[in-house]
Amino acid sequence: MDYKAAFETAVEQVKGEGRYRVFADLKRYRGDFPRAAWTRDDGSQSDVVVWCSNDYVGQGQNPIVTDAMHKAIDEAGSGSGGTRNISGTTHYHVELESELAKLHGKEAALLLTSGFVANEAALATLAKVLPGLIVYSDALNHASMIAGIRNGGAERHVFRHNDLQHLESMLIDAPIDAPKLIAFESVYSMDGDIADLAGTVALAKKYNALTYLDEVHAVGLYGLRGGGVAERDGVLDQIDIIEGTLGKAFGVMGGYIAGDTMLVDTIRSYAAGFIFTTSLPPALTAGALASVRWLTEHNEVRIRHQERAETLKRRFIEVGLPVMPSVSHIVPVLVGDPVHCKLISDMLLHDHNIYVQPINYPTVPRGTERLRFTPTPFHTDAMMDDLVGALDALWSRCNVKRLGGYAA
Ligand SMILES: *Cc1c(COP(=O)(O)O)cnc(C)c1O
């Protein structure tokens, strides 16, 4: 076996499809978000404006958060020292879990090392402890949910994205007493659309199914306290399991689930992805705790965040750029071709000091390649002037399709 040739073939295939990924070498300026220094291959640097961060409201630079992290390092050191079972449960973990449970109106919460791990661990475990479980999974669910569902080995049905009629047609077919789980997201991060939570909950009740909701792109951002779309829509108490991240709007890192005590205790007791890995370090948990508490009390940040997204969508539409129909803070613009998508992203960076990464297959279906903008409260009108002007010019230069067919 020529291993090297096999790896080369695999990478060449990705390159041939125009979706080979190159990471931009960035260093953020704390206090001047969303500005960052970008280092080119030749070592030279430029200042750029980042338009695609999932640090949605700039919590990664909030002094409340960074001070808490510094303090935790000074008080408790760097690592946690082990798994939660073996001396890795610090007071910070206990406090943060209690805060997260409160945020979602649940009895309990469990911290995991990332949102990916939380989804994988929780969903795989649910399938294992509920024999005969049938999982109903939205077609656009995140890779981490798919991984968990696959690893759990339960019977799996994929319903068309946000299509509750399709979901019901599948639920009807199953024995009423079979254990069922509906796995879905609130804000879908590539299109920016939002699921019908109340409608899904109603179906779950009718067919006696559990609901598992990934609120990764909504925690901290929706609802008066940032409890997510479930809070905004008044259904917090009707969703069985909420999964979130501390790495996006909360600006730190880590993942969690929240739910009833027995359910959380089950995941805690069975999930390999929780049990057999070193727990998050004190600095991250302390930073996340400070971030959650602060963002809970600052609804004006959420209002400004939504306003910035609305403004950017409007300004793109005014110049005929094909904004996809998002109802959230995510502003996707359709390019529809992986080579063009990468080219426009490269030109924005090299010629305009604007960074937005191309979104290509397999993150989105082929033919729907796009640029995905995430304006934060720190993106100014002047930054938007620069962005809209640059994009308008590049759209003409590359002859990419404008509005019509994709009107928002
Ligand atoms: C990013 C993401 C995750 C994973 O969260 P991390 O904390 O980054 O591991 C889970 N679900 C969705 C929908 C995501 O977009």
mmCIF file of C-alpha atoms in Angstrom, residues 10 28 90-91 111 178 201 217 243 270 272 274 286 309 331-332 335 338 346 348 380:
data_model
loop_
_atom_site.group_PDB
_atom_site.id
_atom_site.type_symbol
_atom_site.label_atom_id
_atom_site.label_comp_id
_atom_site.label_asym_id
_atom_site.label_seq_id
_atom_site.Cartn_x
_atom_site.Cartn_y
_atom_site.Cartn_z
ATOM 1 C CA ALA A 10 -7.727 12.220 -1.395
ATOM 2 C CA ARG A 28 -7.567 39.404 16.724
ATOM 3 C CA THR A 90 -13.948 22.372 40.163
ATOM 4 C CA HIS A 91 -16.190 24.865 41.860
ATOM 5 C CA LEU A 111 -20.818 20.608 30.718
ATOM 6 C CA ALA A 178 -42.112 2.999 20.780
ATOM 7 C CA VAL A 201 -43.402 20.378 20.374
ATOM 8 C CA HIS A 217 -26.589 29.499 17.195
ATOM 9 C CA GLU A 243 -27.949 21.639 23.762
ATOM 10 C CA TYR A 270 -23.218 6.730 30.582
ATOM 11 C CA ALA A 272 -18.160 8.080 27.080
ATOM 12 C CA PHE A 274 -18.205 12.979 29.020
ATOM 13 C CA ALA A 286 -14.939 30.930 34.791
ATOM 14 C CA ALA A 309 -28.056 42.045 10.698
ATOM 15 C CA VAL A 331 -26.641 36.955 6.414
ATOM 16 C CA PRO A 332 -25.855 34.425 3.657
ATOM 17 C CA VAL A 335 -22.681 32.542 -5.119
ATOM 18 C CA PRO A 338 -17.294 26.755 -5.379
ATOM 19 C CA ASP A 346 -9.773 35.690 -1.817
ATOM 20 C CA LEU A 348 -12.094 40.498 -0.644
ATOM 21 C CA THR A 380 -20.018 49.964 12.126
#
